[in-house]
Tab-separated table of C-alpha atoms (C1' of nucleotides) in Angstrom:
chain	number	residue	atom	x	y	z
A	1	MET	CA	16.941	-9.922	-6.910
A	2	SER	CA	14.830	-11.566	-9.576
A	3	PRO	CA	14.800	-10.863	-13.310
A	4	SER	CA	11.943	-8.795	-14.540
A	5	CYS	CA	8.302	-9.447	-15.058
A	6	ASP	CA	5.881	-9.952	-17.880
A	7	PRO	CA	2.750	-11.578	-16.511
A	8	SER	CA	-0.348	-11.228	-18.624
A	9	TRP	CA	-2.509	-8.435	-17.315
A	10	PRO	CA	-5.436	-6.414	-18.608
A	11	ALA	CA	-3.703	-3.715	-20.602
A	12	ASP	CA	-6.912	-2.610	-22.260
A	13	ALA	CA	-9.246	-0.355	-20.279
A	14	GLU	CA	-12.347	-2.207	-21.460
A	15	VAL	CA	-10.920	-5.540	-20.395
A	16	LEU	CA	-9.837	-4.089	-17.074
A	17	HIS	CA	-13.293	-2.626	-16.438
A	18	ASP	CA	-14.897	-5.970	-17.181
A	19	LEU	CA	-12.480	-7.755	-14.875
A	20	GLN	CA	-13.170	-5.237	-12.120
A	21	ARG	CA	-16.911	-5.763	-12.490
A	22	ARG	CA	-16.532	-9.536	-12.327
A	23	LEU	CA	-14.150	-9.478	-9.377
A	24	GLY	CA	-16.209	-6.883	-7.554
A	25	ALA	CA	-19.333	-8.998	-7.889
A	26	LEU	CA	-17.632	-12.054	-6.408
A	27	GLN	CA	-18.321	-12.762	-2.758
A	28	PRO	CA	-15.717	-15.375	-1.899
A	29	PRO	CA	-15.804	-16.877	1.598
A	30	PRO	CA	-14.044	-14.570	4.049
A	31	TRP	CA	-10.689	-15.547	5.512
A	32	HIS	CA	-9.839	-15.019	9.169
A	33	PRO	CA	-6.423	-15.047	10.804
A	34	GLY	CA	-5.783	-17.898	13.223
A	35	THR	CA	-4.506	-17.572	16.748
A	36	SER	CA	-0.825	-17.464	15.769
A	37	ALA	CA	0.780	-14.763	13.658
A	38	PRO	CA	0.020	-15.346	9.956
A	39	GLU	CA	2.671	-15.379	7.241
A	40	LEU	CA	2.121	-11.973	5.734
A	41	ALA	CA	3.584	-10.782	2.443
A	42	ALA	CA	3.755	-7.080	1.655
A	43	ALA	CA	4.755	-5.434	-1.614
A	44	ALA	CA	5.161	-1.887	-2.859
A	45	VAL	CA	6.161	-0.166	-6.091
A	46	VAL	CA	8.420	2.866	-6.460
A	47	HIS	CA	8.798	4.838	-9.673
A	48	ASP	CA	11.415	7.000	-11.281
A	49	PRO	CA	10.087	10.355	-12.502
A	50	ASP	CA	13.078	10.709	-14.834
A	51	ARG	CA	13.257	7.241	-16.355
A	52	GLY	CA	9.495	7.215	-16.845
A	53	GLU	CA	8.675	3.563	-17.526
A	54	ARG	CA	11.087	1.961	-15.108
A	55	ALA	CA	9.655	0.851	-11.795
A	56	TRP	CA	10.801	-1.359	-8.941
A	57	ALA	CA	8.616	-3.594	-6.794
A	58	GLY	CA	9.894	-4.725	-3.413
A	59	ALA	CA	8.282	-7.594	-1.527
A	60	VAL	CA	8.826	-9.141	1.893
A	61	LEU	CA	7.475	-12.289	3.480
A	62	THR	CA	7.043	-11.866	7.219
A	63	ARG	CA	5.799	-13.695	10.273
A	64	GLY	CA	5.369	-11.714	13.450
A	65	PRO	CA	8.434	-9.449	13.678
A	66	HIS	CA	10.572	-11.587	11.354
A	67	VAL	CA	11.459	-11.224	7.682
A	68	LEU	CA	11.447	-14.670	6.070
A	69	ALA	CA	12.252	-13.567	2.537
A	70	ALA	CA	12.735	-10.411	0.485
A	71	GLU	CA	12.797	-9.761	-3.244
A	72	VAL	CA	12.916	-6.871	-5.662
A	73	VAL	CA	11.736	-7.021	-9.240
A	74	VAL	CA	12.428	-4.471	-11.961
A	75	GLY	CA	10.086	-3.834	-14.805
A	76	ALA	CA	8.507	-1.428	-17.210
A	77	VAL	CA	5.264	0.303	-16.337
A	78	ARG	CA	3.233	0.593	-19.531
A	79	ALA	CA	-0.049	2.053	-18.356
A	80	PRO	CA	-0.179	5.704	-17.265
A	81	TYR	CA	-1.512	6.644	-13.860
A	82	VAL	CA	-5.282	6.791	-13.995
A	83	PRO	CA	-7.170	7.056	-10.711
A	84	THR	CA	-9.363	3.962	-10.433
A	85	GLN	CA	-7.143	1.910	-12.744
A	86	LEU	CA	-4.043	1.579	-10.617
A	87	SER	CA	-4.039	-2.180	-11.109
A	88	ALA	CA	-3.266	-1.848	-14.812
A	89	ARG	CA	-0.166	0.146	-13.890
A	90	GLU	CA	1.202	-1.590	-10.811
A	91	GLY	CA	-0.489	-4.975	-10.789
A	92	PRO	CA	1.999	-6.915	-12.931
A	93	LEU	CA	5.040	-5.740	-10.987
A	94	LEU	CA	3.455	-6.452	-7.613
A	95	VAL	CA	2.444	-9.954	-8.666
A	96	ALA	CA	5.926	-10.655	-10.032
A	97	ALA	CA	7.589	-9.499	-6.824
A	98	LEU	CA	5.229	-11.530	-4.636
A	99	GLU	CA	5.741	-14.632	-6.767
A	100	ALA	CA	9.510	-14.158	-6.544
A	101	LEU	CA	9.170	-14.551	-2.788
A	102	GLY	CA	8.509	-18.216	-3.450
A	103	GLY	CA	6.564	-18.793	-0.220
A	104	ARG	CA	2.891	-19.337	0.346
A	105	PRO	CA	1.764	-16.404	2.516
A	106	ASP	CA	-1.494	-16.584	4.443
A	107	VAL	CA	-2.346	-13.013	3.552
A	108	LEU	CA	-1.154	-10.069	1.430
A	109	LEU	CA	-0.803	-6.419	2.412
A	110	LEU	CA	-0.582	-3.757	-0.294
A	111	ALA	CA	-0.557	0.040	-0.469
A	112	ALA	CA	-3.834	0.213	-2.346
A	113	ALA	CA	-7.609	0.104	-2.111
A	114	GLY	CA	-9.664	-3.090	-2.225
A	115	ARG	CA	-13.469	-2.991	-2.216
A	116	ASP	CA	-13.390	0.770	-1.807
A	117	HIS	CA	-13.465	1.291	-5.566
A	118	PRO	CA	-16.052	2.335	-8.186
A	119	ARG	CA	-16.416	-1.305	-9.250
A	120	HIS	CA	-15.619	-2.663	-5.795
A	121	ALA	CA	-12.341	-4.112	-7.030
A	122	GLY	CA	-9.232	-2.020	-6.500
A	123	LEU	CA	-5.598	-3.052	-6.906
A	124	ALA	CA	-5.284	-4.817	-3.552
A	125	LEU	CA	-8.273	-7.013	-4.401
A	126	HIS	CA	-6.921	-7.765	-7.896
A	127	VAL	CA	-3.553	-8.928	-6.642
A	128	GLY	CA	-5.134	-11.156	-4.018
A	129	ALA	CA	-7.512	-12.691	-6.550
A	130	VAL	CA	-4.791	-13.265	-9.136
A	131	LEU	CA	-2.529	-14.984	-6.630
A	132	GLY	CA	-5.377	-16.729	-4.847
A	133	VAL	CA	-4.347	-15.333	-1.471
A	134	PRO	CA	-6.502	-13.272	0.927
A	135	SER	CA	-5.472	-9.611	0.748
A	136	ALA	CA	-5.911	-6.263	2.460
A	137	GLY	CA	-4.835	-2.741	1.578
A	138	VAL	CA	-3.555	0.396	3.290
A	139	THR	CA	-3.789	3.972	2.011
A	140	ASP	CA	-3.760	7.503	3.413
A	141	ARG	CA	-7.318	8.205	2.418
A	142	PRO	CA	-10.396	6.444	1.077
A	143	LEU	CA	-11.021	6.269	-2.661
A	144	ARG	CA	-14.842	6.471	-2.626
A	145	ALA	CA	-15.995	5.304	0.787
A	146	ALA	CA	-16.944	7.680	3.575
A	147	GLY	CA	-17.230	7.503	7.332
A	148	PRO	CA	-16.593	9.386	10.574
A	149	PRO	CA	-13.047	9.898	11.832
A	150	PRO	CA	-11.791	7.417	14.437
A	151	GLY	CA	-11.060	8.200	18.068
A	152	PRO	CA	-7.668	9.644	19.110
A	153	GLY	CA	-6.024	6.544	20.549
A	154	ARG	CA	-4.021	3.788	18.897
A	155	GLY	CA	-6.417	1.093	17.746
A	156	ASP	CA	-9.429	3.366	17.495
A	157	ALA	CA	-11.285	2.700	14.256
A	158	SER	CA	-14.466	3.593	12.379
A	159	ALA	CA	-16.334	2.142	9.415
A	160	LEU	CA	-15.914	3.461	5.878
A	161	VAL	CA	-19.017	2.678	3.860
A	162	LEU	CA	-19.624	2.473	0.114
A	163	ASP	CA	-22.960	1.539	-1.448
A	164	GLY	CA	-24.319	0.512	1.919
A	165	ALA	CA	-21.518	-1.863	2.835
A	166	GLU	CA	-18.428	-1.498	5.005
A	167	VAL	CA	-15.491	-1.703	2.608
A	168	ALA	CA	-12.735	-0.312	4.827
A	169	ARG	CA	-11.970	1.243	8.200
A	170	TRP	CA	-10.208	4.333	9.356
A	171	VAL	CA	-7.584	3.085	11.797
A	172	ARG	CA	-5.551	5.169	14.205
A	173	THR	CA	-2.209	3.346	14.267
A	174	ALA	CA	-0.487	5.788	16.599
A	175	PRO	CA	-1.870	8.394	19.001
A	176	GLY	CA	-2.063	11.912	17.679
A	177	VAL	CA	-1.217	11.109	14.050
A	178	ARG	CA	-3.474	11.008	11.026
A	179	PRO	CA	-5.281	7.684	10.713
A	180	VAL	CA	-4.711	5.326	7.774
A	181	VAL	CA	-7.358	3.453	5.829
A	182	ALA	CA	-7.374	-0.356	6.199
A	183	HIS	CA	-9.062	-1.797	3.115
A	184	ALA	CA	-11.062	-5.019	2.877
A	185	ALA	CA	-9.930	-6.685	-0.348
A	186	TRP	CA	-9.783	-10.330	-1.502
A	187	ARG	CA	-11.573	-12.528	1.041
A	188	THR	CA	-11.104	-10.069	3.891
A	189	THR	CA	-13.411	-7.753	5.820
A	190	GLY	CA	-12.813	-4.260	7.166
A	191	GLY	CA	-12.374	-5.773	10.598
A	192	VAL	CA	-9.709	-8.226	9.452
A	193	ALA	CA	-7.920	-5.527	7.455
A	194	ALA	CA	-7.889	-3.236	10.487
A	195	ALA	CA	-6.559	-6.017	12.726
A	196	LEU	CA	-3.792	-6.853	10.251
A	197	VAL	CA	-2.755	-3.226	9.962
A	198	LEU	CA	-2.645	-2.813	13.712
A	199	ALA	CA	-0.704	-6.050	14.157
A	200	ALA	CA	1.895	-4.866	11.625
A	201	THR	CA	2.243	-1.480	13.249
A	202	THR	CA	3.934	-0.195	16.400
A	203	SER	CA	4.864	3.416	16.958
A	204	VAL	CA	5.171	4.409	13.327
A	205	ARG	CA	2.040	5.242	11.375
A	206	THR	CA	2.342	2.787	8.488
A	207	PRO	CA	2.753	-1.021	8.686
A	208	TRP	CA	6.458	-1.920	8.816
A	209	PRO	CA	6.298	-4.710	6.185
A	210	LEU	CA	5.061	-2.138	3.666
A	211	ARG	CA	7.784	0.328	4.657
A	212	GLU	CA	10.364	-2.418	4.368
A	213	ALA	CA	9.124	-3.450	0.913
A	214	ARG	CA	9.255	0.165	-0.223
A	215	ARG	CA	12.703	0.650	1.285
A	216	LEU	CA	14.055	-2.363	-0.620
A	217	ALA	CA	12.564	-1.094	-3.870
A	218	ARG	CA	14.064	2.368	-3.356
A	219	GLN	CA	17.396	0.770	-2.538
A	220	ALA	CA	17.349	-1.168	-5.808
A	221	ARG	CA	16.386	1.984	-7.679
A	222	ALA	CA	19.368	3.806	-6.181
A	223	ASP	CA	21.697	0.948	-7.129
A	224	GLY	CA	20.690	1.324	-10.734
B	1	DG	C1'	18.357	11.040	12.190
B	2	DC	C1'	13.746	9.575	10.898
B	3	DG	C1'	8.969	10.106	10.396
B	4	DA	C1'	4.749	13.150	10.141
B	5	DC	C1'	2.905	16.905	7.771
B	6	DA	C1'	2.468	20.798	4.394
B	7	DG	C1'	1.880	21.467	-0.572
C	1	DA	C1'	3.113	8.333	-6.816
C	2	DT	C1'	7.895	11.528	-6.820
C	3	DC	C1'	10.967	15.470	-5.553
C	4	DT	C1'	12.392	19.237	-2.588
C	5	DT	C1'	12.554	22.439	1.465
C	6	DG	C1'	11.511	23.192	5.943
C	7	DT	C1'	9.447	22.609	10.766
C	8	DC	C1'	8.331	20.018	14.669
C	9	DG	C1'	9.162	16.296	17.813
C	10	DC	C1'	10.746	11.772	19.941
DNA sequence: GCGACAG
DNA sequence: ATCTTGTCGC
């Protein structure tokens, strides 16, 4: 487990808004996975309702079904939870945990929105941009985008549109369970995000790398 | 037992 | 997001 984190990050709302506008306006060339399984890094943050500021970020580097590396970082969360400004709260910790991994993943997967955001730049997009690695996000529901529900079978998907553009896709990861939202973020499209989510999922609803990252973080929280 | 789902 | 209680189901 690595020390703690203290990367510079937009703590001020004005600065964050400006950054979101700039990032959201960027149209970097899209990345596409190759024929072999990409090195995928996933990270997730868990909090502690009692010890308010303390938070743990778990991260795993994976390739196919294998875990290549795992890290947990502990830190203080300064910013309060404000819908739309999740990156100010969890960004620093996620970046620290992903950097602790030490590898050079092909793509990032985070429990957050990407281009489905008021300024088209949610947390998943921020983290990808800051680290310079293509990224995608996964959440239970869209932030602003809207679209029809997907079909009932695993793999069925439908477009989630915001301001006339597809920014995410509803994806049914297992038959009969509520679909998840696969978010296009830094240099990825809804289609790529959906494919990544499906590739990282089997019978359980949420991608296993994300569950593993969260499990590690919770473990560290329990250990003190 | 673990995960989905309610709330 | 977190916690807790409980049900259903593989």
